[in-house]
């Protein structure tokens, strides 16, 4: 088979609405390497969008799933529960930041986790309104789209969004938006449009994912915490993309010195299997009536088994320290590239959740075209990169944290050559 042949079949069979970053059809993968159906090898700096933080086919994750396959694949926890589901909830209750009693629910996707966090906040507070941030991404369901602060491609053409969702600016230093601007946006809402006594939750990402890998400044996070405490609002940290060692901590919120009331997670939780969760204050998590939360596939036994293995690998292989080490090396290389690349206007991100932003050197306008050329030049050379950002001018780096040093160095060499090629036009 050829990639082009399968691509033609794909066009005939799959909805146009399912976007495609590449036309590379995967055949097999191991750690940070992927081989396509034509036998071409790629170094993976995408990790399925921060999903396989522990690498493709980590042997301990594969062994855990294989062992569970031999027992059962599905009973629906609401019908016939299983102990490892409860044990994983206990582990997350212990590991999610916050010095208070916690409880957990499992669902299937990050969007579901965000939906359920809003449901929990609403029933616990008896309020409706939710505040989110421009540039944020929280899923493609209607509540997920409504919370998301980006119209194209997520909201365009889908009609009216959910009511009582309000957006304020998110700090983006390269674009002149500060924490002061963000907090002023919330205060302006409270003055002109929204009684804070009607607000159920404020939702934010500690590092924006699709929005451009902008880390939330510490004073913003602490300001949100203070506002929530003052007005009885639930603080929701969306850690779907930041979770599970990516930022140098198991959860990004560990770096801020304050805790969210509810934390959503998915992606890296189960090493490639679909599993998501909401963990939060026990009294909030218990607000819903039995049957109000859950789902047929929620907490699937295979995903639960994989998640236990992922947490073990993160701890035993010290992947939080590894993320900080790799991120530091990546930033050093990007700074070296910047010395000859005036298109680079910013290098940022905690741990191994790093991004580089490009702009036109003359106008300083965001340069999505140059960014796309970098991605395509890298792909031609065997390196998979992802772009993001409100302006499409950011490359985000999400290689598995388990990537071998030799493959990481190879990927960085390809990156440097790709930036140089993109500059030549």
CSV table of C-alpha atoms in Angstrom, one decimal:
chain,number,residue,atom,x,y,z
A,1,UNK,CA,0.0,0.0,0.0
A,2,UNK,CA,1.0,3.6,-0.6
A,3,UNK,CA,0.1,6.6,1.5
A,4,UNK,CA,-1.4,8.3,-1.5
A,5,UNK,CA,-3.7,5.3,-2.3
A,6,UNK,CA,-5.0,5.2,1.3
A,7,UNK,CA,-5.5,9.0,1.3
A,8,UNK,CA,-7.8,8.7,-1.8
A,9,UNK,CA,-9.8,6.0,0.0
A,10,UNK,CA,-9.9,8.2,3.1
A,11,UNK,CA,-11.4,11.1,1.1
A,12,UNK,CA,-14.2,8.9,-0.1
A,13,UNK,CA,-14.9,7.3,3.2
A,14,UNK,CA,-14.3,9.8,6.0
A,15,UNK,CA,-16.1,13.0,6.7
A,16,UNK,CA,-14.3,16.2,5.5
A,17,UNK,CA,-14.8,17.6,9.0
A,18,UNK,CA,-12.2,15.3,10.4
A,19,UNK,CA,-9.0,17.4,9.9
A,20,UNK,CA,-5.7,15.8,8.9
A,21,UNK,CA,-2.3,17.2,9.8
A,22,UNK,CA,-0.4,14.8,7.6
A,23,UNK,CA,-1.1,12.1,4.9
A,24,UNK,CA,1.2,9.7,6.6
A,25,UNK,CA,-0.5,6.4,7.5
A,26,UNK,CA,1.0,4.7,10.5
A,27,UNK,CA,1.9,1.1,10.4
A,28,UNK,CA,3.8,0.6,13.7
A,29,UNK,CA,5.5,2.6,16.4
A,30,UNK,CA,7.9,2.2,19.2
A,31,UNK,CA,8.7,4.9,21.8
A,32,UNK,CA,9.4,8.0,19.7
A,33,UNK,CA,9.6,6.3,16.3
A,34,UNK,CA,6.8,5.7,13.9
A,35,UNK,CA,6.9,3.8,10.6
A,36,UNK,CA,4.3,4.3,7.9
A,37,UNK,CA,2.7,1.8,5.6
A,38,UNK,CA,5.5,2.5,3.0
A,39,UNK,CA,8.2,1.7,5.5
A,40,UNK,CA,9.3,5.3,6.0
A,41,UNK,CA,10.6,6.1,9.5
A,42,UNK,CA,9.7,9.3,11.4
A,43,UNK,CA,10.7,10.7,14.7
A,44,UNK,CA,7.5,11.7,16.6
A,45,UNK,CA,7.5,15.1,18.2
A,46,UNK,CA,3.7,15.0,18.5
A,47,UNK,CA,3.0,11.9,20.7
A,48,UNK,CA,-0.6,11.8,19.5
A,49,UNK,CA,-1.0,15.4,20.9
A,50,UNK,CA,0.6,14.7,24.3
A,51,UNK,CA,-1.0,11.3,24.7
A,52,UNK,CA,1.9,8.8,24.7
A,53,UNK,CA,4.0,10.7,27.1
A,54,UNK,CA,5.4,7.3,28.1
A,55,UNK,CA,6.2,6.5,24.5
A,56,UNK,CA,4.5,4.3,21.9
A,57,UNK,CA,4.1,0.7,23.1
A,58,UNK,CA,5.9,1.1,26.4
A,59,UNK,CA,6.4,-2.5,27.5
A,60,UNK,CA,4.9,-2.0,30.9
A,61,UNK,CA,1.8,-0.4,29.6
A,62,UNK,CA,1.5,-3.1,26.9
A,63,UNK,CA,1.9,-5.8,29.5
A,64,UNK,CA,-0.7,-4.3,31.8
A,65,UNK,CA,-3.3,-4.1,28.9
A,66,UNK,CA,-2.5,-7.6,27.7
A,67,UNK,CA,-3.0,-9.0,31.2
A,68,UNK,CA,-6.3,-7.2,31.5
A,69,UNK,CA,-7.4,-8.5,28.0
A,70,UNK,CA,-7.1,-12.0,29.4
A,71,UNK,CA,-9.6,-11.2,32.2
A,72,UNK,CA,-12.3,-9.0,30.7
A,73,UNK,CA,-12.6,-6.0,28.4
A,74,UNK,CA,-15.9,-4.5,29.6
A,75,UNK,CA,-18.6,-4.9,32.2
A,76,UNK,CA,-19.6,-1.2,32.6
A,77,UNK,CA,-18.5,-0.1,36.0
A,78,UNK,CA,-22.0,1.0,36.8
A,79,UNK,CA,-23.3,-2.5,36.3
A,80,UNK,CA,-20.4,-4.7,37.6
A,81,UNK,CA,-17.6,-2.6,39.1
A,82,UNK,CA,-14.0,-3.6,39.3
A,83,UNK,CA,-11.3,-3.0,42.0
A,84,UNK,CA,-8.6,-1.4,39.8
A,85,UNK,CA,-11.1,1.4,38.9
A,86,UNK,CA,-11.4,2.2,42.6
A,87,UNK,CA,-7.6,1.9,43.1
A,88,UNK,CA,-6.9,4.3,40.3
A,89,UNK,CA,-9.3,6.8,41.7
A,90,UNK,CA,-7.5,6.5,45.1
A,91,UNK,CA,-4.2,7.2,43.4
A,92,UNK,CA,-5.5,10.3,41.5
A,93,UNK,CA,-7.1,11.6,44.7
A,94,UNK,CA,-3.7,11.4,46.3
A,95,UNK,CA,-1.7,12.9,43.5
A,96,UNK,CA,-3.9,15.7,42.2
A,97,UNK,CA,-2.8,19.0,43.9
A,98,UNK,CA,-4.9,20.1,46.9
A,99,UNK,CA,-4.7,19.5,50.6
A,100,UNK,CA,-8.3,18.4,51.0
A,101,UNK,CA,-10.4,15.3,50.6
A,102,UNK,CA,-11.0,14.4,47.0
A,103,UNK,CA,-13.1,12.1,44.9
A,104,UNK,CA,-12.8,11.1,41.2
A,105,UNK,CA,-15.0,10.1,38.3
A,106,UNK,CA,-13.8,8.4,35.1
A,107,UNK,CA,-15.1,9.2,31.6
A,108,UNK,CA,-13.7,8.6,28.1
A,109,UNK,CA,-12.4,11.9,26.6
A,110,UNK,CA,-11.1,15.2,27.6
A,111,UNK,CA,-14.2,16.9,26.3
A,112,UNK,CA,-16.3,14.7,28.5
A,113,UNK,CA,-14.1,15.6,31.5
A,114,UNK,CA,-14.6,19.3,30.9
A,115,UNK,CA,-18.4,18.8,30.4
A,116,UNK,CA,-18.7,16.9,33.6
A,117,UNK,CA,-16.6,19.4,35.5
A,118,UNK,CA,-19.1,22.1,34.5
A,119,UNK,CA,-22.0,19.9,35.4
A,120,UNK,CA,-20.5,19.3,38.9
A,121,UNK,CA,-19.8,23.0,39.4
A,122,UNK,CA,-23.3,23.9,38.4
A,123,UNK,CA,-25.1,21.4,40.6
A,124,UNK,CA,-22.8,22.1,43.6
A,125,UNK,CA,-23.3,25.8,43.4
A,126,UNK,CA,-26.8,26.1,42.0
A,127,UNK,CA,-25.4,28.6,39.5
A,128,UNK,CA,-25.2,28.6,35.7
A,129,UNK,CA,-22.6,30.9,34.3
A,130,UNK,CA,-19.1,29.9,33.4
A,131,UNK,CA,-16.0,32.0,32.6
A,132,UNK,CA,-13.3,30.8,30.2
A,133,UNK,CA,-10.4,32.4,28.3
A,134,UNK,CA,-9.7,33.4,24.8
A,135,UNK,CA,-7.5,30.9,23.0
A,136,UNK,CA,-8.5,28.1,25.4
A,137,UNK,CA,-9.5,24.7,24.0
A,138,UNK,CA,-11.8,22.4,25.9
A,139,UNK,CA,-13.3,20.0,23.3
A,140,UNK,CA,-15.7,19.7,20.4
A,141,UNK,CA,-19.0,18.9,22.2
A,142,UNK,CA,-21.3,21.9,22.5
A,143,UNK,CA,-20.2,22.8,26.0
A,144,UNK,CA,-16.6,22.1,25.0
A,145,UNK,CA,-17.0,24.4,21.9
A,146,UNK,CA,-18.7,27.0,24.0
A,147,UNK,CA,-15.8,27.1,26.5
A,148,UNK,CA,-13.2,27.1,23.7
A,149,UNK,CA,-11.9,30.6,22.9
A,150,UNK,CA,-11.3,30.0,19.2
A,151,UNK,CA,-13.8,30.2,16.4
A,152,UNK,CA,-12.0,28.6,13.5
A,153,UNK,CA,-12.2,25.7,13.0
A,154,UNK,CA,-14.0,24.6,16.2
A,155,UNK,CA,-17.2,26.8,16.3
A,156,UNK,CA,-17.6,28.0,12.7
A,157,UNK,CA,-20.9,27.0,11.2
A,158,UNK,CA,-22.2,25.0,14.2
A,159,UNK,CA,-24.8,27.5,15.2
A,160,UNK,CA,-25.5,29.0,18.7
A,161,UNK,CA,-23.2,28.0,21.5
A,162,UNK,CA,-24.3,27.1,25.0
A,163,UNK,CA,-25.7,30.1,26.9
A,164,UNK,CA,-24.0,31.7,30.0
A,165,UNK,CA,-20.5,31.1,28.8
A,166,UNK,CA,-18.2,34.2,28.9
A,167,UNK,CA,-14.7,34.7,27.6
A,168,UNK,CA,-11.9,37.1,28.9
A,169,UNK,CA,-8.4,37.6,27.5
A,170,UNK,CA,-5.6,35.2,28.4
A,171,UNK,CA,-2.1,36.6,29.0
A,172,UNK,CA,0.1,36.4,25.8
A,173,UNK,CA,3.2,38.5,26.3
A,174,UNK,CA,4.3,38.5,22.7
A,175,UNK,CA,0.9,40.0,21.8
A,176,UNK,CA,0.8,42.6,24.6
A,177,UNK,CA,-1.8,40.9,26.8
A,178,UNK,CA,-0.9,40.8,30.5
A,179,UNK,CA,-2.3,39.3,33.6
A,180,UNK,CA,-3.6,42.8,34.4
A,181,UNK,CA,-5.6,42.8,31.2
A,182,UNK,CA,-7.0,39.3,31.9
A,183,UNK,CA,-8.1,40.2,35.5
A,184,UNK,CA,-9.5,43.5,34.2
A,185,UNK,CA,-11.5,41.5,31.7
A,186,UNK,CA,-13.1,39.5,34.5
A,187,UNK,CA,-13.8,42.6,36.6
A,188,UNK,CA,-15.4,44.3,33.5
A,189,UNK,CA,-17.7,41.3,33.1
A,190,UNK,CA,-18.7,41.6,36.8
A,191,UNK,CA,-19.4,45.3,36.3
A,192,UNK,CA,-21.3,45.2,33.0
A,193,UNK,CA,-22.7,41.8,32.2
A,194,UNK,CA,-22.5,39.2,34.9
A,195,UNK,CA,-23.3,39.1,38.6
A,196,UNK,CA,-20.5,37.1,40.2
A,197,UNK,CA,-23.1,35.4,42.3
A,198,UNK,CA,-24.4,33.7,39.1
A,199,UNK,CA,-20.9,32.2,38.2
A,200,UNK,CA,-20.5,28.5,38.8
A,201,UNK,CA,-17.0,28.1,37.6
A,202,UNK,CA,-13.9,29.7,36.0
A,203,UNK,CA,-12.1,27.3,33.7
A,204,UNK,CA,-8.6,27.7,32.5
A,205,UNK,CA,-5.6,25.7,31.2
A,206,UNK,CA,-2.3,26.1,33.2
A,207,UNK,CA,-0.6,26.1,29.8
A,208,UNK,CA,-2.9,26.8,26.9
A,209,UNK,CA,-2.6,23.9,24.4
A,210,UNK,CA,-4.3,24.7,21.0
A,211,UNK,CA,-4.1,28.4,22.0
A,212,UNK,CA,-0.4,28.5,21.6
A,213,UNK,CA,1.4,27.0,24.6
A,214,UNK,CA,1.1,30.2,26.6
A,215,UNK,CA,1.8,29.4,30.3
A,216,UNK,CA,-0.6,30.9,32.8
A,217,UNK,CA,1.4,33.4,34.8
A,218,UNK,CA,1.5,32.7,38.5
A,219,UNK,CA,-0.2,36.0,39.4
A,220,UNK,CA,-3.1,35.1,37.1
A,221,UNK,CA,-3.6,31.7,38.7
A,222,UNK,CA,-3.5,33.2,42.2
A,223,UNK,CA,-5.8,36.0,41.1
A,224,UNK,CA,-8.3,33.4,39.8
A,225,UNK,CA,-8.1,31.5,43.1
A,226,UNK,CA,-8.7,34.7,45.1
A,227,UNK,CA,-11.7,35.6,43.0
A,228,UNK,CA,-13.2,32.2,43.3
A,229,UNK,CA,-12.7,32.2,47.1
A,230,UNK,CA,-14.3,35.7,47.3
A,231,UNK,CA,-17.4,34.9,45.3
A,232,UNK,CA,-17.9,31.1,46.0
A,233,UNK,CA,-16.9,30.1,42.4
A,234,UNK,CA,-15.5,26.7,41.5
A,235,UNK,CA,-12.0,26.9,40.1
A,236,UNK,CA,-11.5,24.3,37.3
A,237,UNK,CA,-8.0,23.5,36.0
A,238,UNK,CA,-8.1,21.8,32.6
A,239,UNK,CA,-5.0,19.6,32.7
A,240,UNK,CA,-6.0,17.5,29.7
A,241,UNK,CA,-2.8,18.4,27.8
A,242,UNK,CA,-0.6,19.6,30.7
A,243,UNK,CA,-1.0,16.5,32.8
A,244,UNK,CA,1.2,13.4,33.5
A,245,UNK,CA,4.8,14.8,33.7
A,246,UNK,CA,4.6,16.9,30.6
A,247,UNK,CA,5.4,20.2,32.4
A,248,UNK,CA,8.0,18.7,34.7
A,249,UNK,CA,5.4,18.0,37.4
A,250,UNK,CA,2.8,15.2,37.4
A,251,UNK,CA,0.2,18.1,37.1
A,252,UNK,CA,1.1,21.6,36.0
A,253,UNK,CA,-0.8,23.1,39.0
A,254,UNK,CA,1.9,21.8,41.3
A,255,UNK,CA,4.0,24.8,40.3
A,256,UNK,CA,1.6,27.5,41.4
A,257,UNK,CA,1.2,27.0,45.1
A,258,UNK,CA,-2.6,27.1,44.9
A,259,UNK,CA,-5.0,24.3,44.1
A,260,UNK,CA,-8.0,24.1,41.8
A,261,UNK,CA,-11.3,22.8,43.2
A,262,UNK,CA,-11.7,20.5,40.2
A,263,UNK,CA,-9.1,19.1,37.8
A,264,UNK,CA,-9.8,17.6,34.4
A,265,UNK,CA,-7.4,15.1,32.8
A,266,UNK,CA,-7.2,12.7,29.8
A,267,UNK,CA,-4.6,12.4,27.0
A,268,UNK,CA,-1.4,11.2,28.9
A,269,UNK,CA,-3.4,9.4,31.6
A,270,UNK,CA,-3.7,6.0,29.8
A,271,UNK,CA,-0.7,5.8,27.4
A,272,UNK,CA,-2.9,5.8,24.3
A,273,UNK,CA,-6.1,4.3,25.5
A,274,UNK,CA,-9.2,6.5,25.8
A,275,UNK,CA,-9.6,7.4,29.4
A,276,UNK,CA,-10.4,10.7,31.2
A,277,UNK,CA,-11.1,11.8,34.7
A,278,UNK,CA,-12.3,14.6,36.9
A,279,UNK,CA,-10.8,14.8,40.4
A,280,UNK,CA,-11.8,17.4,42.9
A,281,UNK,CA,-13.1,18.4,46.3
A,282,UNK,CA,-15.2,15.5,47.8
A,283,UNK,CA,-18.1,17.7,48.7
A,284,UNK,CA,-18.3,19.1,45.1
A,285,UNK,CA,-17.9,15.6,43.5
A,286,UNK,CA,-20.7,14.3,45.7
A,287,UNK,CA,-23.2,17.0,44.7
A,288,UNK,CA,-24.6,15.0,41.8
A,289,UNK,CA,-27.3,12.4,42.4
A,290,UNK,CA,-26.5,8.7,41.5
A,291,UNK,CA,-26.7,8.2,37.8
A,292,UNK,CA,-26.0,11.9,37.0
A,293,UNK,CA,-22.4,11.1,36.2
A,294,UNK,CA,-20.8,8.3,34.3
A,295,UNK,CA,-21.1,6.6,30.9
A,296,UNK,CA,-21.2,3.2,29.3
A,297,UNK,CA,-17.5,3.2,28.5
A,298,UNK,CA,-16.4,5.4,31.3
A,299,UNK,CA,-13.4,3.9,33.1
A,300,UNK,CA,-13.0,1.0,30.6
A,301,UNK,CA,-10.9,-1.8,32.2
A,302,UNK,CA,-8.2,-1.6,29.6
A,303,UNK,CA,-7.7,2.1,30.0
A,304,UNK,CA,-7.7,1.7,33.8
A,305,UNK,CA,-5.0,-1.0,33.6
A,306,UNK,CA,-2.9,1.2,31.2
A,307,UNK,CA,-3.2,4.2,33.5
A,308,UNK,CA,-1.9,2.3,36.5
A,309,UNK,CA,1.1,1.3,34.4
A,310,UNK,CA,1.6,4.9,33.2
A,311,UNK,CA,1.7,6.2,36.7
A,312,UNK,CA,4.2,3.5,37.7
A,313,UNK,CA,6.4,4.3,34.7
A,314,UNK,CA,6.3,8.1,35.5
A,315,UNK,CA,7.4,7.4,39.0
A,316,UNK,CA,9.9,4.6,38.4
A,317,UNK,CA,11.6,6.3,35.4
A,318,UNK,CA,11.4,9.8,37.0
A,319,UNK,CA,9.8,11.3,34.0
A,320,UNK,CA,9.1,14.6,35.7
A,321,UNK,CA,12.9,15.2,36.0
A,322,UNK,CA,13.4,13.8,32.5
A,323,UNK,CA,10.8,16.3,31.1
A,324,UNK,CA,12.7,19.2,32.7
A,325,UNK,CA,16.0,17.9,31.3
A,326,UNK,CA,14.7,17.5,27.8
A,327,UNK,CA,12.9,20.8,27.9
A,328,UNK,CA,16.0,22.6,28.9
A,329,UNK,CA,18.0,21.0,26.1
A,330,UNK,CA,15.3,21.9,23.6
A,331,UNK,CA,15.2,25.5,24.7
A,332,UNK,CA,19.0,25.8,24.4
A,333,UNK,CA,18.9,24.5,20.9
A,334,UNK,CA,16.0,26.8,20.0
A,335,UNK,CA,18.0,29.8,21.4
A,336,UNK,CA,20.9,28.8,19.2
A,337,UNK,CA,18.6,28.6,16.2
A,338,UNK,CA,17.2,32.0,17.1
A,339,UNK,CA,20.6,33.6,16.7
A,340,UNK,CA,20.3,33.2,12.9
A,341,UNK,CA,16.5,33.2,12.7
A,342,UNK,CA,14.9,36.6,13.2
A,343,UNK,CA,11.5,35.0,12.6
A,344,UNK,CA,11.6,33.6,16.1
A,345,UNK,CA,10.0,36.0,18.6
A,346,UNK,CA,9.4,33.7,21.6
A,347,UNK,CA,10.5,30.4,23.1
A,348,UNK,CA,8.5,29.3,26.1
A,349,UNK,CA,6.9,26.6,28.2
A,350,UNK,CA,7.5,24.6,31.4
A,351,UNK,CA,9.2,21.2,31.4
A,352,UNK,CA,8.9,19.4,28.0
A,353,UNK,CA,5.8,21.5,27.0
A,354,UNK,CA,7.8,23.9,24.9
A,355,UNK,CA,6.8,26.1,21.9
A,356,UNK,CA,8.5,28.4,19.5
A,357,UNK,CA,6.6,31.3,18.0
A,358,UNK,CA,7.3,32.9,14.5
A,359,UNK,CA,6.6,36.3,13.2
A,360,UNK,CA,7.5,38.4,10.1
A,361,UNK,CA,10.8,40.1,11.0
A,362,UNK,CA,9.8,43.3,9.3
A,363,UNK,CA,6.3,43.7,10.5
A,364,UNK,CA,6.3,41.5,13.6
A,365,UNK,CA,3.0,40.1,12.4
A,366,UNK,CA,2.3,36.5,13.2
A,367,UNK,CA,3.6,34.4,10.3
A,368,UNK,CA,1.5,31.2,9.9
A,369,UNK,CA,3.0,30.6,6.4
A,370,UNK,CA,6.6,30.4,7.7
A,371,UNK,CA,5.4,28.1,10.5
A,372,UNK,CA,3.7,25.8,8.1
A,373,UNK,CA,6.9,25.7,6.0
A,374,UNK,CA,8.9,24.6,9.0
A,375,UNK,CA,6.4,21.8,9.8
A,376,UNK,CA,6.4,20.6,6.2
A,377,UNK,CA,10.2,20.8,5.8
A,378,UNK,CA,10.6,18.7,9.0
A,379,UNK,CA,8.1,16.2,7.7
A,380,UNK,CA,10.0,15.8,4.5
A,381,UNK,CA,13.1,15.1,6.6
A,382,UNK,CA,11.4,12.5,8.9
A,383,UNK,CA,10.3,14.6,11.9
A,384,UNK,CA,6.6,15.0,12.9
A,385,UNK,CA,5.8,18.5,14.3
A,386,UNK,CA,2.5,20.1,15.3
A,387,UNK,CA,1.5,23.7,15.0
A,388,UNK,CA,-1.0,25.6,17.1
A,389,UNK,CA,-2.0,29.1,18.3
A,390,UNK,CA,-4.8,31.6,17.6
A,391,UNK,CA,-2.7,32.8,14.6
A,392,UNK,CA,-1.3,29.4,13.5
A,393,UNK,CA,2.2,30.7,14.0
A,394,UNK,CA,3.4,28.4,16.8
A,395,UNK,CA,5.3,25.1,16.7
A,396,UNK,CA,4.6,23.0,19.8
A,397,UNK,CA,6.9,20.2,20.9
A,398,UNK,CA,5.3,17.1,22.4
A,399,UNK,CA,7.8,14.3,21.9
A,400,UNK,CA,7.4,11.3,24.3
A,401,UNK,CA,9.2,12.0,27.5
A,402,UNK,CA,10.8,8.6,27.2
A,403,UNK,CA,12.5,9.5,23.9
A,404,UNK,CA,16.1,8.1,23.7
A,405,UNK,CA,18.8,10.7,23.7
A,406,UNK,CA,20.0,9.7,20.2
A,407,UNK,CA,16.6,10.1,18.7
A,408,UNK,CA,16.1,13.4,20.5
A,409,UNK,CA,19.4,14.7,19.1
A,410,UNK,CA,18.5,13.5,15.6
A,411,UNK,CA,15.2,15.3,15.8
A,412,UNK,CA,16.8,18.6,16.9
A,413,UNK,CA,19.2,18.4,14.0
A,414,UNK,CA,16.3,17.9,11.6
A,415,UNK,CA,14.5,20.8,13.3
A,416,UNK,CA,17.4,23.2,12.7
A,417,UNK,CA,17.8,22.1,9.1
A,418,UNK,CA,14.0,22.6,8.6
A,419,UNK,CA,14.0,26.1,10.0
A,420,UNK,CA,16.9,27.0,7.7
A,421,UNK,CA,15.1,25.5,4.7
A,422,UNK,CA,11.9,27.4,5.5
A,423,UNK,CA,13.9,30.7,5.6
A,424,UNK,CA,15.2,30.0,2.1
A,425,UNK,CA,11.6,29.9,1.0
